Protein backbone atom coordinates (compact mmCIF):
# COMPACT_ATOMS: atom_id res chain seq x y z
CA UNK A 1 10.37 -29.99 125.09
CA UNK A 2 11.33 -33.83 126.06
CA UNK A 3 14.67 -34.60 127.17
CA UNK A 4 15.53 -36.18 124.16
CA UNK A 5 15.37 -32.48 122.20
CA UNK A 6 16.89 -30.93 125.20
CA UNK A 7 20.24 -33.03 124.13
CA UNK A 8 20.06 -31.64 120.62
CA UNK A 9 19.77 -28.13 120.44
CA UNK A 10 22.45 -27.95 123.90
CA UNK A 11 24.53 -24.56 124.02
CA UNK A 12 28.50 -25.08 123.57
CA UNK A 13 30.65 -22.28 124.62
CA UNK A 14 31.95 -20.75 121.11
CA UNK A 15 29.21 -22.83 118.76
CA UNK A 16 26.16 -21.66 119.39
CA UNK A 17 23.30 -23.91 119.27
CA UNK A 18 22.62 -27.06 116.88
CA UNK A 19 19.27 -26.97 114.86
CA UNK A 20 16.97 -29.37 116.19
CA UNK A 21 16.46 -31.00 112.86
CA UNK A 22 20.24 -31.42 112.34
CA UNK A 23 21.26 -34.99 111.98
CA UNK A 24 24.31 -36.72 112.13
CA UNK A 25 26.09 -38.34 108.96
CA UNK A 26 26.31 -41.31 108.47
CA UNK A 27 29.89 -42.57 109.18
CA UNK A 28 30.95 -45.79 107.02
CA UNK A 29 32.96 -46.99 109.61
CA UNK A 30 35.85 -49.70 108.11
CA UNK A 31 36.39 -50.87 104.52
CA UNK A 32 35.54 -54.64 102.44
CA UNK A 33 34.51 -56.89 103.71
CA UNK A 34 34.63 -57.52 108.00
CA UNK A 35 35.57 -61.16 107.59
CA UNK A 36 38.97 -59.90 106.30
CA UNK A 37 39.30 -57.40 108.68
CA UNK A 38 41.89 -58.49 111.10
CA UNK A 39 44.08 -61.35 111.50
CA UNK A 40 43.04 -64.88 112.60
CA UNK A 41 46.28 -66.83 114.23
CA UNK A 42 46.22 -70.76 114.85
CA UNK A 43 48.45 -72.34 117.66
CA UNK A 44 50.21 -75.68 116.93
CA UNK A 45 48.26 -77.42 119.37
CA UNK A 46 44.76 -76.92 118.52
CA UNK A 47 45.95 -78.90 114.85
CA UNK A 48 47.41 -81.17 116.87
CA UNK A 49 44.23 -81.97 118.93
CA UNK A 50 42.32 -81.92 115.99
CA UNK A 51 44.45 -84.54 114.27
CA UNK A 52 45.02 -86.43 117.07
CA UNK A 53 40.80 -86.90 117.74
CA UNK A 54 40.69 -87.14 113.64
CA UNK A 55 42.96 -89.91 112.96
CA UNK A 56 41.88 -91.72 115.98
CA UNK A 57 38.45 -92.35 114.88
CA UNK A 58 39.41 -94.27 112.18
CA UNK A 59 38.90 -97.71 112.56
CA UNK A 60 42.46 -99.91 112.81
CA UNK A 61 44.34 -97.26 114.63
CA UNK A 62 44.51 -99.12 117.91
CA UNK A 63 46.76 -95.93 120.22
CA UNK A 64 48.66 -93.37 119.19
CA UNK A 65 52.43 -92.14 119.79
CA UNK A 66 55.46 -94.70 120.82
CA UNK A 67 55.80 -97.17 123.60
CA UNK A 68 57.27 -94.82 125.89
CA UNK A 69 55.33 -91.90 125.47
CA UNK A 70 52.49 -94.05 125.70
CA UNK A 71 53.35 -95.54 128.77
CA UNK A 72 54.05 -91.98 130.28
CA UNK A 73 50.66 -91.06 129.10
CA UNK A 74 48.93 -93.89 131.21
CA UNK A 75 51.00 -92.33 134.23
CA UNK A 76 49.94 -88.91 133.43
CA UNK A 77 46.65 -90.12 133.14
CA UNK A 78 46.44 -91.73 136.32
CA UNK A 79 46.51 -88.66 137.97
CA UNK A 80 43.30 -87.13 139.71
CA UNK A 81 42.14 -84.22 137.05
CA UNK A 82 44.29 -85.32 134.01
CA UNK A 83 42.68 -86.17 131.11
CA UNK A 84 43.67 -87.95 128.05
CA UNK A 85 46.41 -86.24 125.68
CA UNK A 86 44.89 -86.10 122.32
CA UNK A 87 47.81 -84.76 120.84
CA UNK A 88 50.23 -87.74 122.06
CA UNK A 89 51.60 -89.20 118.68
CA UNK A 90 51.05 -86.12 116.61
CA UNK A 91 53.59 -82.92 115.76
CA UNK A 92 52.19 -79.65 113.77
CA UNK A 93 53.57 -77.15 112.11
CA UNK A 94 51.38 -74.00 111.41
CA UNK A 95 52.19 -71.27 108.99
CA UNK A 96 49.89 -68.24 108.45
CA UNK A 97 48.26 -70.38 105.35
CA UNK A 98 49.51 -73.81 105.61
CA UNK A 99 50.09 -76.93 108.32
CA UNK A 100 52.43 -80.06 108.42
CA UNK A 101 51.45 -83.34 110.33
CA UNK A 102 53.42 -85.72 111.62
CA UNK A 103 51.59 -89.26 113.31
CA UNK A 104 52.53 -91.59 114.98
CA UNK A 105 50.36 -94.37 115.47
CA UNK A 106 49.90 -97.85 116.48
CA UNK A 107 47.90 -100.42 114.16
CA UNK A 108 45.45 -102.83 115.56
CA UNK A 109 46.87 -106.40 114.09
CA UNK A 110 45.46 -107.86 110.59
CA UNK A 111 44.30 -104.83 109.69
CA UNK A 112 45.84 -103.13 105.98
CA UNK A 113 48.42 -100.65 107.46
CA UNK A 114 48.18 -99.10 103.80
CA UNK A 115 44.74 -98.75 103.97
CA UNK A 116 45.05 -97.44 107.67
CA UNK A 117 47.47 -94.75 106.99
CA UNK A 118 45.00 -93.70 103.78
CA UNK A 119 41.84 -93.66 105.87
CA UNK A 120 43.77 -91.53 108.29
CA UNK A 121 45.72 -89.31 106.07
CA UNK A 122 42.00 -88.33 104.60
CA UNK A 123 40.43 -87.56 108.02
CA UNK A 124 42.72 -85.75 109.50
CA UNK A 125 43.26 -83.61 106.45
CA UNK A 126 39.46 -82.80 105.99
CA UNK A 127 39.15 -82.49 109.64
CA UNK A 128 42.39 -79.83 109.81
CA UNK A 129 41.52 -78.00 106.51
CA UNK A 130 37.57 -78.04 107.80
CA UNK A 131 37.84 -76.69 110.86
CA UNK A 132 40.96 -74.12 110.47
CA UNK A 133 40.45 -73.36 106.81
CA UNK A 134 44.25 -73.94 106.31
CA UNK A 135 45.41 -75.57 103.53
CA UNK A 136 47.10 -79.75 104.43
CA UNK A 137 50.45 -80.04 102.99
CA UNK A 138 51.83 -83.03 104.07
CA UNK A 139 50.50 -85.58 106.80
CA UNK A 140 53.60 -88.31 107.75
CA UNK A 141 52.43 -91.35 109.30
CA UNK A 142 54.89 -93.06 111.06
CA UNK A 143 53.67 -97.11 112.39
CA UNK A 144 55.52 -97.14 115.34
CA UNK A 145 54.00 -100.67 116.91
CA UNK A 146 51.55 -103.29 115.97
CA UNK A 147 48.67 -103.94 118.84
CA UNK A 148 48.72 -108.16 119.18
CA UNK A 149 45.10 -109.53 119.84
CA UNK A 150 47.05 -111.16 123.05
CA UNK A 151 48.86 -108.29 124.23
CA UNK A 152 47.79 -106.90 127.12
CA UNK A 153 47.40 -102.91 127.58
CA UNK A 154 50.50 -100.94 128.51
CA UNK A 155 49.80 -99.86 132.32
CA UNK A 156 52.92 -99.39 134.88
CA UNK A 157 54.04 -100.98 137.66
CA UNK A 158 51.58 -98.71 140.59
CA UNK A 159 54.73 -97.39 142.63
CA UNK A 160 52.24 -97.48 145.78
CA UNK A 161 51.10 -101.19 146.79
């Protein structure tokens, strides 16, 4: 007898012993389909970053967020280990089906700010609606600033000289 029948036909106390040839039923464990089983949950900032990298691949969007959360981004940045804040500029608001954007970007100059804001509008809501498989509702743009072709970057004052 190999130790694999030993198992089977074991001796409780109060049962007596199990057939060899018994086999066990099989259990049907769950119900539908498993993609439904369970509950997926999206935080507001993983729409954010995926707006934010979404809207700033399209071509005319020059930064995004205001002046002065820019220019606190450039300090953050400077930083050993910080990286880059993809969400600077952008506000979400997740529901258990739907999301809410709100931009705010800065336009490189000449460009059609119209044509901008469509462009971006359309990324970011195929990106968002893509990747998290919930449905875009809204996406505000806000133009907060026009980039001049002579303006130079927005980098502070280093307080160490």
């Amino acid at each position: 007898m190999t130790d694999m029948d030993r198992n089977r036909t074991q001796t409780t106390e109060g049962q007596g012993e199990q057939s060899q040839t018994s086999t066990r039923k099989a259990t049907r464990r769950g119900g539908g389909d498993p993609g439904t089983r369970g509950r997926t949950t999206i935080a507001d900032g993983v729409v954010e970053k995926i707006a934010g990298m979404a809207a700033r691949d399209v071509v005319g969007v020059h930064a995004m967020g205001s002046g002065i959360s820019r220019t606190f981004g450039a300090v953050r940045e400077r930083v050993p280990g910080q990286t880059k804040s993809v969400t600077r500029g952008v506000k979400a608001e997740v529901g258990e089906v739907q999301t809410a954007l709100d931009l705010e970007i800065v336009i490189d100059y000449g460009v059609s700010i119209a044509d901008v804001a469509r462009a971006v509008r359309e990324n970011v809501i195929a990106a968002v609606e893509r990747m998290t498989g919930l449905e875009v509702v809204e996406v505000n743009i806000a133009v907060s600033d026009v980039k001049l072709p002579d303006e130079e970057e927005e980098e502070p004052e280093p307080r160490i000289q």
